[in-house]
Amino acid sequence: MNVSVIGLGKVGLSLASCLATSGHRVIGVEIDVARVDALNRDRFDTSEPGVAERLSTAPAGAFTATSDLAAAICGSDLSFVIVPTPSNTLGGFSLRFLLPVCDAIGAALRKGDRAHTIAVVSTMLPGSSDAVVIPRLEAASGRTIGRGLGYCYNPSFIALGEVVKGIVKPDYVLIGEADRASGDLVQRVHESMVTTTLPVARMTPVEAEITKIASNTHETMRVSFANMLLSICSEIPGADVDRITEALAYRMGRRFFRGALPYGGPCWPRDNVAFTAFIDAIRSPSTLPRAVDTFNAEHGRYVLRKILSVSAPGQTVGLLGLAYKPGTPVTERAFALDLAAALPKDGRKVIAWDPVAISEFRKQCGDGVAYADSAEACLRASQVAVATIPLADFASIDWTAAANTTLVDGWRCLPRAAIDACREYVALGRGPSGSVAPWLRDTVGAYFDLLTS
Ligand SMILES: NC(=O)c1ccc[n+]([C@@H]2O[C@H](COP(=O)([O-])OP(=O)(O)OC[C@H]3O[C@@H](n4cnc5c(N)ncnc54)[C@H](O)[C@@H]3O)[C@@H](O)[C@H]2O)c1
């Protein structure tokens, strides 16, 4: 098929690469002309694994980039739209980049009579398709849904650092179809890219919009529940959060259920805020997504407290991992940023290291913290070092550099070599040694007798 992909960013370029290696002819549309130029000269500036390989091995002519949206629309049957939908001041998702694209698509469609389907991938608030996007497309094109114009909301469930995997091996494909033919078309295109049998959830656009945003609240609810268990277990002598989450998983599954540090990134935090704003707007109870967001901040303060408790003013705290997750340079809402802002206020110096995210981190954090060239240099300079994300690189670090360092392991992910070599190992989620009864007497006192009377 001839397919346009509008917006060649982190998600769009990855999708284009998967389409181009699945037998389609892909016209990528990007507003950034320098990026278009680089892409057409085979310079694929992406940190997403597999994307450059796919684009360079795709058949000749299977992928071209352009800034000419009208030409792309006229030369294709289906367009995936993946432009930014940034959070606005009210917590919603702004359509200010998407609507001009709708206008331009509509204007291009007026020039011919070839049928065209639009699949919006960008994250939108529930109702956006029916109330804003579809009317805008219909007005701009002079067509109506089902009459030369097809529409689906087709968000993707991907994580940065593994976007291609999320496209070719998705948990499922979500299609919110305004017309059945468009749903069939979008499903066929996804089936052409995947390597396994594909669960497909087809529904109305508004249901798909709710599903997409609810998915992230649902996931962060579980993440936060496990994080709550981490803080409880960190306090109670002999308790181990992993034994508890593993047992609970027999009933509810393991995914998104490992007690660890607060979540971050470009999607989860803002989606909870947006879901809350939307639910408030329709006057339904919004406590749940609001609580998840509030708890995540509270959990961050708890972890900060634990780090402060093993360090002293004037000491240096090393941050091992600066991105919001392993495998990506993206630092948006990374917990390491919160620590880098908070620790100096309590007199700690900070030195930061990450295998791929230092330059992004520096852009956000500036030179208020020091940066280490290697994990070993970071460890040697720190009295306390925190594993903020479970980096694969931890397996190959020379941990003898931590001989004078207390290691705080937020994920219980450090190897035996680290635990054996460091001055002291603090695994968050595992309580101190000792017995429960005297600890309860000390911390809760007689109130525990009342609680159990
Ligand atoms: N990044 C994620 O993890 C993720 C996950 C799921 C959903 N999403 C959603 O996907 C959408 C895009 O996210 P992203 O991370 O790829 O963003 P991005 O900023 O990496 O890429 C967006 C691209 O669109 C281009 N663009 C903007 N206006 C354009 C226009 N008029 N015409 C052509 N190109 C235009 C930008 O120049 C940029 O290259 C957002 O709605 C986001 O919420 C992102």
Short mmCIF file of C-alpha atoms and ligand atoms in Angstrom, two decimals:
data_model
loop_
_atom_site.label_atom_id
_atom_site.label_comp_id
_atom_site.label_asym_id
_atom_site.label_seq_id
_atom_site.Cartn_x
_atom_site.Cartn_y
_atom_site.Cartn_z
CA MET A 1 0.00 0.00 0.00
CA ASN A 2 0.99 3.61 -0.34
CA VAL A 3 1.04 5.01 3.17
CA SER A 4 1.89 8.46 4.54
CA VAL A 5 3.34 8.89 8.01
CA ILE A 6 2.93 12.49 9.15
CA GLY A 7 5.40 13.46 11.89
CA LEU A 8 8.72 11.59 11.78
CA GLY A 9 9.63 11.84 15.45
CA LYS A 10 10.35 9.09 17.93
CA VAL A 11 7.17 7.15 17.22
CA GLY A 12 6.54 8.23 13.60
CA LEU A 13 9.95 7.33 12.20
CA SER A 14 9.81 3.97 13.96
CA LEU A 15 6.40 3.24 12.44
CA ALA A 16 7.63 4.36 9.01
CA SER A 17 10.59 1.96 9.27
CA CYS A 18 8.28 -0.95 10.15
CA LEU A 19 5.90 -0.14 7.29
CA ALA A 20 8.76 0.22 4.80
CA THR A 21 10.07 -3.24 5.67
CA SER A 22 6.60 -4.80 5.47
CA GLY A 23 5.99 -4.31 1.77
CA HIS A 24 4.53 -0.80 1.82
CA ARG A 25 5.66 2.33 0.02
CA VAL A 26 5.98 4.95 2.74
CA ILE A 27 6.01 8.69 2.30
CA GLY A 28 7.17 10.29 5.52
CA VAL A 29 6.06 13.88 6.08
CA GLU A 30 8.04 16.04 8.47
CA ILE A 31 7.84 19.79 9.08
CA ASP A 32 11.53 19.98 10.02
CA VAL A 33 13.22 20.34 6.63
CA ALA A 34 16.70 19.62 7.99
CA ARG A 35 15.41 16.30 9.28
CA VAL A 36 13.80 15.54 5.90
CA ASP A 37 17.07 16.31 4.17
CA ALA A 38 19.06 14.11 6.56
CA LEU A 39 16.59 11.23 6.20
CA ASN A 40 16.74 11.38 2.41
CA ARG A 41 20.53 11.23 2.63
CA ASP A 42 20.31 8.06 4.77
CA ARG A 43 21.28 9.89 7.94
CA PHE A 44 18.79 8.43 10.39
CA ASP A 45 19.12 10.42 13.59
CA THR A 46 17.32 8.11 16.01
CA SER A 47 18.14 6.38 19.25
CA GLU A 48 15.44 3.77 18.72
CA PRO A 49 16.93 0.31 18.19
CA GLY A 50 16.16 -1.23 14.81
CA VAL A 51 14.94 1.92 13.06
CA ALA A 52 18.11 2.83 11.14
CA GLU A 53 18.68 -0.83 10.22
CA ARG A 54 15.16 -1.18 8.89
CA LEU A 55 15.30 2.04 6.89
CA SER A 56 18.65 1.17 5.36
CA THR A 57 17.61 -2.37 4.42
CA ALA A 58 14.12 -1.49 3.14
CA PRO A 59 13.67 -1.98 -0.63
CA ALA A 60 14.76 0.99 -2.77
CA GLY A 61 12.04 3.63 -2.82
CA ALA A 62 10.12 2.02 0.08
CA PHE A 63 10.73 5.09 2.25
CA THR A 64 11.06 8.73 1.24
CA ALA A 65 10.79 11.81 3.39
CA THR A 66 9.24 15.11 2.36
CA SER A 67 7.82 18.33 3.75
CA ASP A 68 5.17 18.37 1.03
CA LEU A 69 2.13 17.05 2.86
CA ALA A 70 -0.22 17.60 -0.09
CA ALA A 71 1.92 15.46 -2.40
CA ALA A 72 2.09 12.73 0.22
CA ILE A 73 -1.69 12.71 0.69
CA CYS A 74 -2.35 12.67 -3.06
CA GLY A 75 0.06 9.76 -3.46
CA SER A 76 -1.28 7.55 -0.69
CA ASP A 77 -4.43 5.75 0.50
CA LEU A 78 -3.80 5.88 4.23
CA SER A 79 -2.09 8.40 6.52
CA PHE A 80 -0.86 7.83 10.04
CA VAL A 81 -0.72 11.16 11.91
CA ILE A 82 1.84 11.21 14.74
CA VAL A 83 2.52 14.86 15.54
CA PRO A 84 2.97 16.16 19.10
CA THR A 85 -0.10 16.71 21.30
CA PRO A 86 1.58 18.55 24.17
CA SER A 87 0.00 18.98 27.59
CA ASN A 88 -1.59 22.39 28.04
CA THR A 89 -1.91 24.51 31.17
CA LEU A 90 -5.21 22.86 32.13
CA GLY A 91 -3.65 19.42 31.96
CA GLY A 92 -5.35 18.50 28.68
CA PHE A 93 -3.71 17.53 25.39
CA SER A 94 -3.48 20.38 22.93
CA LEU A 95 -4.49 19.76 19.32
CA ARG A 96 -2.63 22.87 18.13
CA PHE A 97 -0.20 20.85 16.00
CA LEU A 98 -2.73 18.29 14.86
CA LEU A 99 -5.48 20.57 13.59
CA PRO A 100 -3.32 22.38 11.01
CA VAL A 101 -2.39 18.91 9.73
CA CYS A 102 -6.12 18.10 9.40
CA ASP A 103 -6.64 21.32 7.46
CA ALA A 104 -3.74 20.54 5.13
CA ILE A 105 -4.93 16.95 4.59
CA GLY A 106 -8.42 18.25 3.82
CA ALA A 107 -7.11 20.84 1.36
CA ALA A 108 -5.07 18.16 -0.42
CA LEU A 109 -8.09 15.83 -0.62
CA ARG A 110 -10.14 18.58 -2.28
CA LYS A 111 -7.73 18.43 -5.24
CA GLY A 112 -8.65 14.85 -6.20
CA ASP A 113 -11.18 12.12 -5.68
CA ARG A 114 -8.99 9.25 -4.46
CA ALA A 115 -10.40 7.82 -1.21
CA HIS A 116 -8.21 8.40 1.83
CA THR A 117 -8.19 7.11 5.41
CA ILE A 118 -6.64 9.02 8.30
CA ALA A 119 -5.39 7.11 11.33
CA VAL A 120 -4.49 9.42 14.22
CA VAL A 121 -1.82 7.86 16.45
CA SER A 122 -1.10 10.93 18.61
CA THR A 123 -2.48 10.73 22.14
CA MET A 124 -5.72 12.74 22.46
CA LEU A 125 -8.32 13.39 25.14
CA PRO A 126 -11.51 11.31 24.94
CA GLY A 127 -13.97 12.96 22.57
CA SER A 128 -11.32 14.73 20.50
CA SER A 129 -12.01 12.65 17.37
CA ASP A 130 -15.79 13.11 17.35
CA ALA A 131 -15.93 16.69 18.60
CA VAL A 132 -12.93 18.28 16.91
CA VAL A 133 -10.79 16.19 14.56
CA ILE A 134 -13.40 14.50 12.36
CA PRO A 135 -15.49 17.71 11.90
CA ARG A 136 -12.28 19.56 11.00
CA LEU A 137 -11.28 16.89 8.44
CA GLU A 138 -14.77 16.86 6.95
CA ALA A 139 -14.92 20.64 6.70
CA ALA A 140 -11.47 20.95 5.18
CA SER A 141 -11.92 18.13 2.66
CA GLY A 142 -15.54 18.75 1.71
CA ARG A 143 -16.08 14.99 2.23
CA THR A 144 -17.89 13.02 4.91
CA ILE A 145 -16.87 9.86 6.75
CA GLY A 146 -17.59 6.86 4.53
CA ARG A 147 -17.67 8.98 1.39
CA GLY A 148 -14.11 9.20 0.23
CA LEU A 149 -12.90 9.87 3.78
CA GLY A 150 -12.10 7.23 6.40
CA TYR A 151 -11.03 7.76 9.99
CA CYS A 152 -9.58 5.78 12.87
CA TYR A 153 -8.01 6.66 16.19
CA ASN A 154 -5.14 4.19 16.37
CA PRO A 155 -2.85 4.98 19.30
CA SER A 156 0.21 2.87 19.92
CA PHE A 157 1.33 1.29 23.18
CA ILE A 158 5.05 1.69 22.94
CA ALA A 159 7.89 2.45 25.30
CA LEU A 160 10.83 4.54 24.20
CA GLY A 161 13.92 2.44 23.59
CA GLU A 162 11.73 -0.35 22.23
CA VAL A 163 9.30 1.37 19.89
CA VAL A 164 9.90 -1.03 17.00
CA LYS A 165 9.24 -3.98 19.29
CA GLY A 166 6.01 -2.33 20.40
CA ILE A 167 4.93 -2.08 16.76
CA VAL A 168 5.93 -5.52 15.46
CA LYS A 169 5.14 -7.44 18.67
CA PRO A 170 2.32 -5.43 20.25
CA ASP A 171 0.24 -6.73 23.13
CA TYR A 172 -2.69 -5.80 20.92
CA VAL A 173 -3.74 -3.24 18.36
CA LEU A 174 -6.36 -0.67 19.33
CA ILE A 175 -8.58 0.72 16.59
CA GLY A 176 -11.28 3.29 17.22
CA GLU A 177 -13.08 3.35 13.88
CA ALA A 178 -15.46 5.98 12.58
CA ASP A 179 -16.28 3.62 9.70
CA ARG A 180 -15.85 -0.14 9.42
CA ALA A 181 -13.90 -0.06 6.12
CA SER A 182 -11.23 2.15 7.69
CA GLY A 183 -10.99 -0.20 10.67
CA ASP A 184 -10.50 -3.13 8.26
CA LEU A 185 -7.80 -1.21 6.37
CA VAL A 186 -5.86 -0.17 9.47
CA GLN A 187 -6.10 -3.71 10.87
CA ARG A 188 -4.69 -5.17 7.61
CA VAL A 189 -1.76 -2.75 7.70
CA HIS A 190 -0.92 -3.71 11.29
CA GLU A 191 -1.22 -7.39 10.42
CA SER A 192 1.32 -6.86 7.66
CA MET A 193 3.88 -5.56 10.20
CA VAL A 194 3.50 -8.04 13.02
CA THR A 195 5.31 -11.29 13.57
CA THR A 196 2.67 -12.97 15.73
CA THR A 197 -1.08 -13.50 15.72
CA LEU A 198 -2.54 -10.20 16.60
CA PRO A 199 -5.21 -9.43 19.20
CA VAL A 200 -7.18 -6.49 17.85
CA ALA A 201 -9.60 -4.39 19.89
CA ARG A 202 -12.00 -2.53 17.61
CA MET A 203 -14.42 0.00 18.99
CA THR A 204 -15.68 3.55 18.50
CA PRO A 205 -13.16 6.43 18.45
CA VAL A 206 -14.22 7.72 21.87
CA GLU A 207 -13.93 4.26 23.41
CA ALA A 208 -10.43 3.93 21.96
CA GLU A 209 -9.50 7.36 23.30
CA ILE A 210 -10.66 6.31 26.77
CA THR A 211 -8.83 2.98 26.44
CA LYS A 212 -5.56 4.63 25.52
CA ILE A 213 -5.47 7.12 28.37
CA ALA A 214 -6.97 4.64 30.87
CA SER A 215 -4.27 2.15 29.95
CA ASN A 216 -1.60 4.43 31.36
CA THR A 217 -3.55 5.17 34.53
CA HIS A 218 -4.17 1.45 34.95
CA GLU A 219 -0.46 0.68 34.55
CA THR A 220 0.67 3.44 36.91
CA MET A 221 -1.89 2.31 39.48
CA ARG A 222 -0.14 -1.07 39.57
CA VAL A 223 3.32 0.50 39.49
CA SER A 224 2.36 2.75 42.39
CA PHE A 225 0.81 -0.09 44.37
CA ALA A 226 4.07 -2.04 44.12
CA ASN A 227 5.97 1.14 45.04
CA MET A 228 3.78 1.53 48.14
CA LEU A 229 4.72 -2.04 49.10
CA LEU A 230 8.38 -1.12 48.58
CA SER A 231 8.19 1.64 51.17
CA ILE A 232 6.32 -0.55 53.66
CA CYS A 233 8.82 -3.39 53.26
CA SER A 234 11.79 -1.01 53.49
CA GLU A 235 10.74 -0.27 57.07
CA ILE A 236 9.72 -3.68 58.45
CA PRO A 237 12.50 -5.96 59.71
CA GLY A 238 12.99 -8.98 57.48
CA ALA A 239 10.38 -7.96 54.89
CA ASP A 240 11.16 -8.31 51.18
CA VAL A 241 8.93 -6.56 48.65
CA ASP A 242 9.80 -9.03 45.89
CA ARG A 243 8.44 -11.99 47.84
CA ILE A 244 5.19 -10.09 48.31
CA THR A 245 4.75 -8.88 44.72
CA GLU A 246 5.62 -12.34 43.40
CA ALA A 247 2.92 -13.88 45.58
CA LEU A 248 0.37 -11.24 44.59
CA ALA A 249 1.25 -11.87 40.94
CA TYR A 250 -0.26 -15.37 41.14
CA ARG A 251 -3.64 -13.68 41.09
CA MET A 252 -3.06 -10.54 39.01
CA GLY A 253 0.06 -11.13 36.90
CA ARG A 254 3.53 -9.67 37.03
CA ARG A 255 3.44 -6.80 34.56
CA PHE A 256 4.06 -3.29 35.86
CA PHE A 257 4.41 -4.76 39.33
CA ARG A 258 7.88 -4.37 40.73
CA GLY A 259 8.37 -2.15 43.74
CA ALA A 260 10.88 0.49 42.72
CA LEU A 261 11.39 4.24 42.30
CA PRO A 262 8.77 6.74 41.07
CA TYR A 263 7.75 6.51 37.43
CA GLY A 264 8.49 9.28 34.93
CA GLY A 265 8.81 9.75 31.20
CA PRO A 266 6.88 11.59 28.51
CA CYS A 267 3.60 9.63 28.83
CA TRP A 268 2.64 8.19 32.21
CA PRO A 269 2.77 11.36 34.33
CA ARG A 270 0.99 13.59 31.86
CA ASP A 271 -1.64 10.98 30.99
CA ASN A 272 -2.74 10.71 34.63
CA VAL A 273 -3.04 14.48 34.82
CA ALA A 274 -4.98 14.62 31.56
CA PHE A 275 -7.30 11.78 32.55
CA THR A 276 -8.01 13.61 35.82
CA ALA A 277 -8.70 16.86 33.95
CA PHE A 278 -11.03 15.09 31.53
CA ILE A 279 -12.95 13.23 34.26
CA ASP A 280 -13.32 16.49 36.21
CA ALA A 281 -14.63 18.17 33.08
CA ILE A 282 -17.39 15.58 32.67
CA ARG A 283 -18.10 15.77 36.43
CA SER A 284 -17.36 12.14 37.27
CA PRO A 285 -15.24 11.07 40.28
CA SER A 286 -11.54 11.52 39.48
CA THR A 287 -9.91 10.51 42.77
CA LEU A 288 -8.14 7.49 41.35
CA PRO A 289 -5.89 9.01 38.64
CA ARG A 290 -5.33 12.06 40.86
CA ALA A 291 -4.25 9.80 43.74
CA VAL A 292 -1.83 7.87 41.52
CA ASP A 293 -0.19 11.13 40.46
CA THR A 294 -0.10 12.44 44.05
CA PHE A 295 1.26 9.15 45.36
CA ASN A 296 4.06 9.14 42.79
CA ALA A 297 5.31 12.48 44.13
CA GLU A 298 4.92 11.28 47.72
CA HIS A 299 6.88 8.13 46.87
CA GLY A 300 9.65 10.31 45.44
CA ARG A 301 9.87 12.20 48.75
CA TYR A 302 10.05 8.88 50.61
CA VAL A 303 12.96 7.69 48.46
CA LEU A 304 14.69 11.05 48.90
CA ARG A 305 14.35 10.65 52.65
CA LYS A 306 16.01 7.22 52.49
CA ILE A 307 18.93 8.67 50.50
CA LEU A 308 19.31 11.54 52.95
CA SER A 309 19.30 9.07 55.83
CA VAL A 310 22.42 7.30 54.53
CA SER A 311 24.30 10.47 53.50
CA ALA A 312 25.45 13.60 55.29
CA PRO A 313 25.61 17.28 54.27
CA GLY A 314 28.80 17.93 52.33
CA GLN A 315 28.89 14.39 50.95
CA THR A 316 28.51 13.56 47.27
CA VAL A 317 25.65 11.44 45.98
CA GLY A 318 26.21 9.68 42.65
CA LEU A 319 23.28 9.10 40.31
CA LEU A 320 23.68 5.95 38.23
CA GLY A 321 21.05 6.36 35.48
CA LEU A 322 19.68 9.69 34.32
CA ALA A 323 17.01 8.75 31.76
CA TYR A 324 13.48 7.92 32.83
CA LYS A 325 14.08 4.29 31.90
CA PRO A 326 16.94 2.20 30.52
CA GLY A 327 17.64 2.12 26.80
CA THR A 328 16.74 5.70 25.96
CA PRO A 329 18.39 9.13 26.28
CA VAL A 330 15.02 10.69 27.14
CA THR A 331 15.14 12.36 30.56
CA GLU A 332 11.65 13.90 30.61
CA ARG A 333 10.28 13.62 34.17
CA ALA A 334 13.15 11.26 35.07
CA PHE A 335 13.40 10.66 38.82
CA ALA A 336 17.13 11.46 38.61
CA LEU A 337 16.13 15.05 37.74
CA ASP A 338 14.08 15.30 40.94
CA LEU A 339 17.01 13.98 42.97
CA ALA A 340 19.45 16.35 41.28
CA ALA A 341 17.17 19.27 42.19
CA ALA A 342 16.43 18.17 45.75
CA LEU A 343 19.72 16.80 47.10
CA PRO A 344 21.73 20.07 46.85
CA LYS A 345 18.99 21.81 48.88
CA ASP A 346 19.94 19.46 51.70
CA GLY A 347 23.65 20.12 51.29
CA ARG A 348 24.56 17.08 49.19
CA LYS A 349 26.69 17.44 46.10
CA VAL A 350 25.59 15.43 43.07
CA ILE A 351 27.59 13.65 40.41
CA ALA A 352 25.69 12.07 37.54
CA TRP A 353 26.37 9.28 35.06
CA ASP A 354 24.37 7.47 32.39
CA PRO A 355 25.50 5.47 29.35
CA VAL A 356 23.40 7.52 26.87
CA ALA A 357 21.51 10.32 28.61
CA ILE A 358 24.13 12.72 29.98
CA SER A 359 23.76 15.37 27.28
CA GLU A 360 19.93 15.38 27.55
CA PHE A 361 20.19 15.51 31.35
CA ARG A 362 22.64 18.40 31.19
CA LYS A 363 20.20 20.35 28.98
CA GLN A 364 17.54 20.12 31.70
CA CYS A 365 19.68 20.17 34.82
CA GLY A 366 22.50 22.46 33.75
CA ASP A 367 25.88 22.52 35.45
CA GLY A 368 24.58 22.58 39.03
CA VAL A 369 25.68 18.95 39.24
CA ALA A 370 28.94 17.30 38.17
CA TYR A 371 29.07 14.72 35.39
CA ALA A 372 31.20 11.59 35.37
CA ASP A 373 32.73 10.05 32.24
CA SER A 374 32.18 6.54 33.52
CA ALA A 375 30.21 4.70 36.16
CA GLU A 376 33.48 3.91 37.91
CA ALA A 377 34.42 7.61 38.06
CA CYS A 378 30.95 8.36 39.45
CA LEU A 379 31.37 5.69 42.14
CA ARG A 380 34.87 6.84 43.12
CA ALA A 381 33.60 10.42 43.58
CA SER A 382 30.56 9.49 45.69
CA GLN A 383 30.05 8.51 49.29
CA VAL A 384 26.56 7.31 48.32
CA ALA A 385 25.45 6.19 44.86
CA VAL A 386 21.87 5.49 43.78
CA ALA A 387 20.84 3.02 41.06
CA THR A 388 17.92 5.05 39.74
CA ILE A 389 16.98 2.78 36.82
CA PRO A 390 17.88 -0.88 36.18
CA LEU A 391 20.57 -0.37 33.55
CA ALA A 392 21.94 -3.40 31.68
CA ASP A 393 25.36 -1.72 31.99
CA PHE A 394 25.44 -2.57 35.70
CA ALA A 395 26.55 -6.09 34.74
CA SER A 396 29.84 -4.83 33.24
CA ILE A 397 30.90 -2.09 35.71
CA ASP A 398 34.09 -2.55 37.71
CA TRP A 399 32.43 -2.36 41.13
CA THR A 400 35.70 -2.28 43.05
CA ALA A 401 35.33 1.48 42.43
CA ALA A 402 32.54 1.38 45.04
CA ALA A 403 34.82 0.23 47.87
CA ASN A 404 34.13 3.47 49.80
CA THR A 405 30.59 3.98 48.58
CA THR A 406 27.18 3.10 50.01
CA LEU A 407 25.03 1.76 47.18
CA VAL A 408 21.30 2.49 47.29
CA ASP A 409 19.59 0.06 44.95
CA GLY A 410 16.13 1.32 44.06
CA TRP A 411 15.37 -1.74 41.93
CA ARG A 412 17.34 -4.52 43.67
CA CYS A 413 19.06 -4.83 40.33
CA LEU A 414 22.76 -4.54 41.22
CA PRO A 415 24.91 -7.63 40.61
CA ARG A 416 26.60 -9.72 43.29
CA ALA A 417 29.92 -8.06 42.40
CA ALA A 418 28.50 -4.68 43.40
CA ILE A 419 27.02 -5.93 46.65
CA ASP A 420 30.28 -7.64 47.62
CA ALA A 421 32.55 -4.74 46.67
CA CYS A 422 30.71 -1.72 48.09
CA ARG A 423 31.09 -0.25 51.57
CA GLU A 424 27.41 -0.77 52.35
CA TYR A 425 24.48 -2.07 50.29
CA VAL A 426 20.99 -0.62 50.85
CA ALA A 427 18.27 -2.41 48.89
CA LEU A 428 15.08 -0.37 48.98
CA GLY A 429 12.15 -2.71 49.52
CA ARG A 430 14.04 -4.94 51.93
CA GLY A 431 13.67 -4.16 55.59
CA PRO A 432 16.50 -4.00 58.10
CA SER A 433 17.63 -7.09 59.93
CA GLY A 434 16.10 -7.68 63.36
CA SER A 435 12.80 -8.80 64.78
CA VAL A 436 9.40 -7.34 64.12
CA ALA A 437 8.18 -7.19 67.73
CA PRO A 438 10.83 -4.81 69.20
CA TRP A 439 10.71 -2.70 66.06
CA LEU A 440 6.93 -2.33 66.40
CA ARG A 441 7.32 -1.44 70.08
CA ASP A 442 9.82 1.29 69.17
CA THR A 443 7.98 2.77 66.21
CA VAL A 444 4.27 2.29 67.01
CA GLY A 445 4.40 1.75 70.75
CA ALA A 446 1.23 1.23 72.72
CA TYR A 447 -0.88 2.37 69.80
CA PHE A 448 -0.30 -1.04 68.23
CA ASP A 449 -2.08 -2.59 71.23
CA LEU A 450 -5.01 -0.31 70.54
CA LEU A 451 -4.95 -1.25 66.86
CA THR A 452 -5.12 -4.90 67.73
CA SER A 453 -7.45 -4.69 70.75
N1 LIG B 1 7.06 9.08 22.86
C1 LIG B 1 6.28 8.16 23.40
O1 LIG B 1 6.70 7.34 24.25
C2 LIG B 1 4.84 8.05 22.96
C3 LIG B 1 4.11 6.91 23.28
C4 LIG B 1 2.78 6.81 22.89
C5 LIG B 1 2.20 7.88 22.23
N2 LIG B 1 2.93 8.99 21.94
C6 LIG B 1 2.25 10.09 21.26
O2 LIG B 1 2.70 10.17 19.92
C7 LIG B 1 2.71 11.53 19.51
C8 LIG B 1 4.09 11.88 18.99
O3 LIG B 1 5.04 11.56 19.96
P1 LIG B 1 6.62 11.51 19.61
O4 LIG B 1 7.27 11.09 20.87
O5 LIG B 1 6.87 10.76 18.36
O6 LIG B 1 6.88 13.06 19.35
P2 LIG B 1 8.17 13.73 18.67
O7 LIG B 1 8.20 15.12 19.16
O8 LIG B 1 9.36 12.85 18.82
O9 LIG B 1 7.80 13.73 17.12
C9 LIG B 1 6.81 14.51 16.53
C10 LIG B 1 7.29 14.90 15.15
O10 LIG B 1 6.23 15.56 14.47
C11 LIG B 1 6.81 16.62 13.71
N3 LIG B 1 5.76 17.56 13.33
C12 LIG B 1 5.17 18.52 14.10
N4 LIG B 1 4.24 19.18 13.38
C13 LIG B 1 4.24 18.63 12.15
C14 LIG B 1 3.51 18.87 10.96
N5 LIG B 1 2.58 19.83 10.90
N6 LIG B 1 3.79 18.13 9.90
C15 LIG B 1 4.73 17.16 9.92
N7 LIG B 1 5.46 16.89 11.01
C16 LIG B 1 5.21 17.60 12.11
C17 LIG B 1 7.87 17.18 14.63
O11 LIG B 1 8.81 17.99 13.93
C18 LIG B 1 8.47 15.88 15.18
O12 LIG B 1 9.52 15.40 14.36
C19 LIG B 1 2.29 12.36 20.74
O13 LIG B 1 0.91 12.59 20.71
C20 LIG B 1 2.60 11.43 21.89
O14 LIG B 1 1.79 11.68 23.01
C21 LIG B 1 4.23 9.09 22.27
#
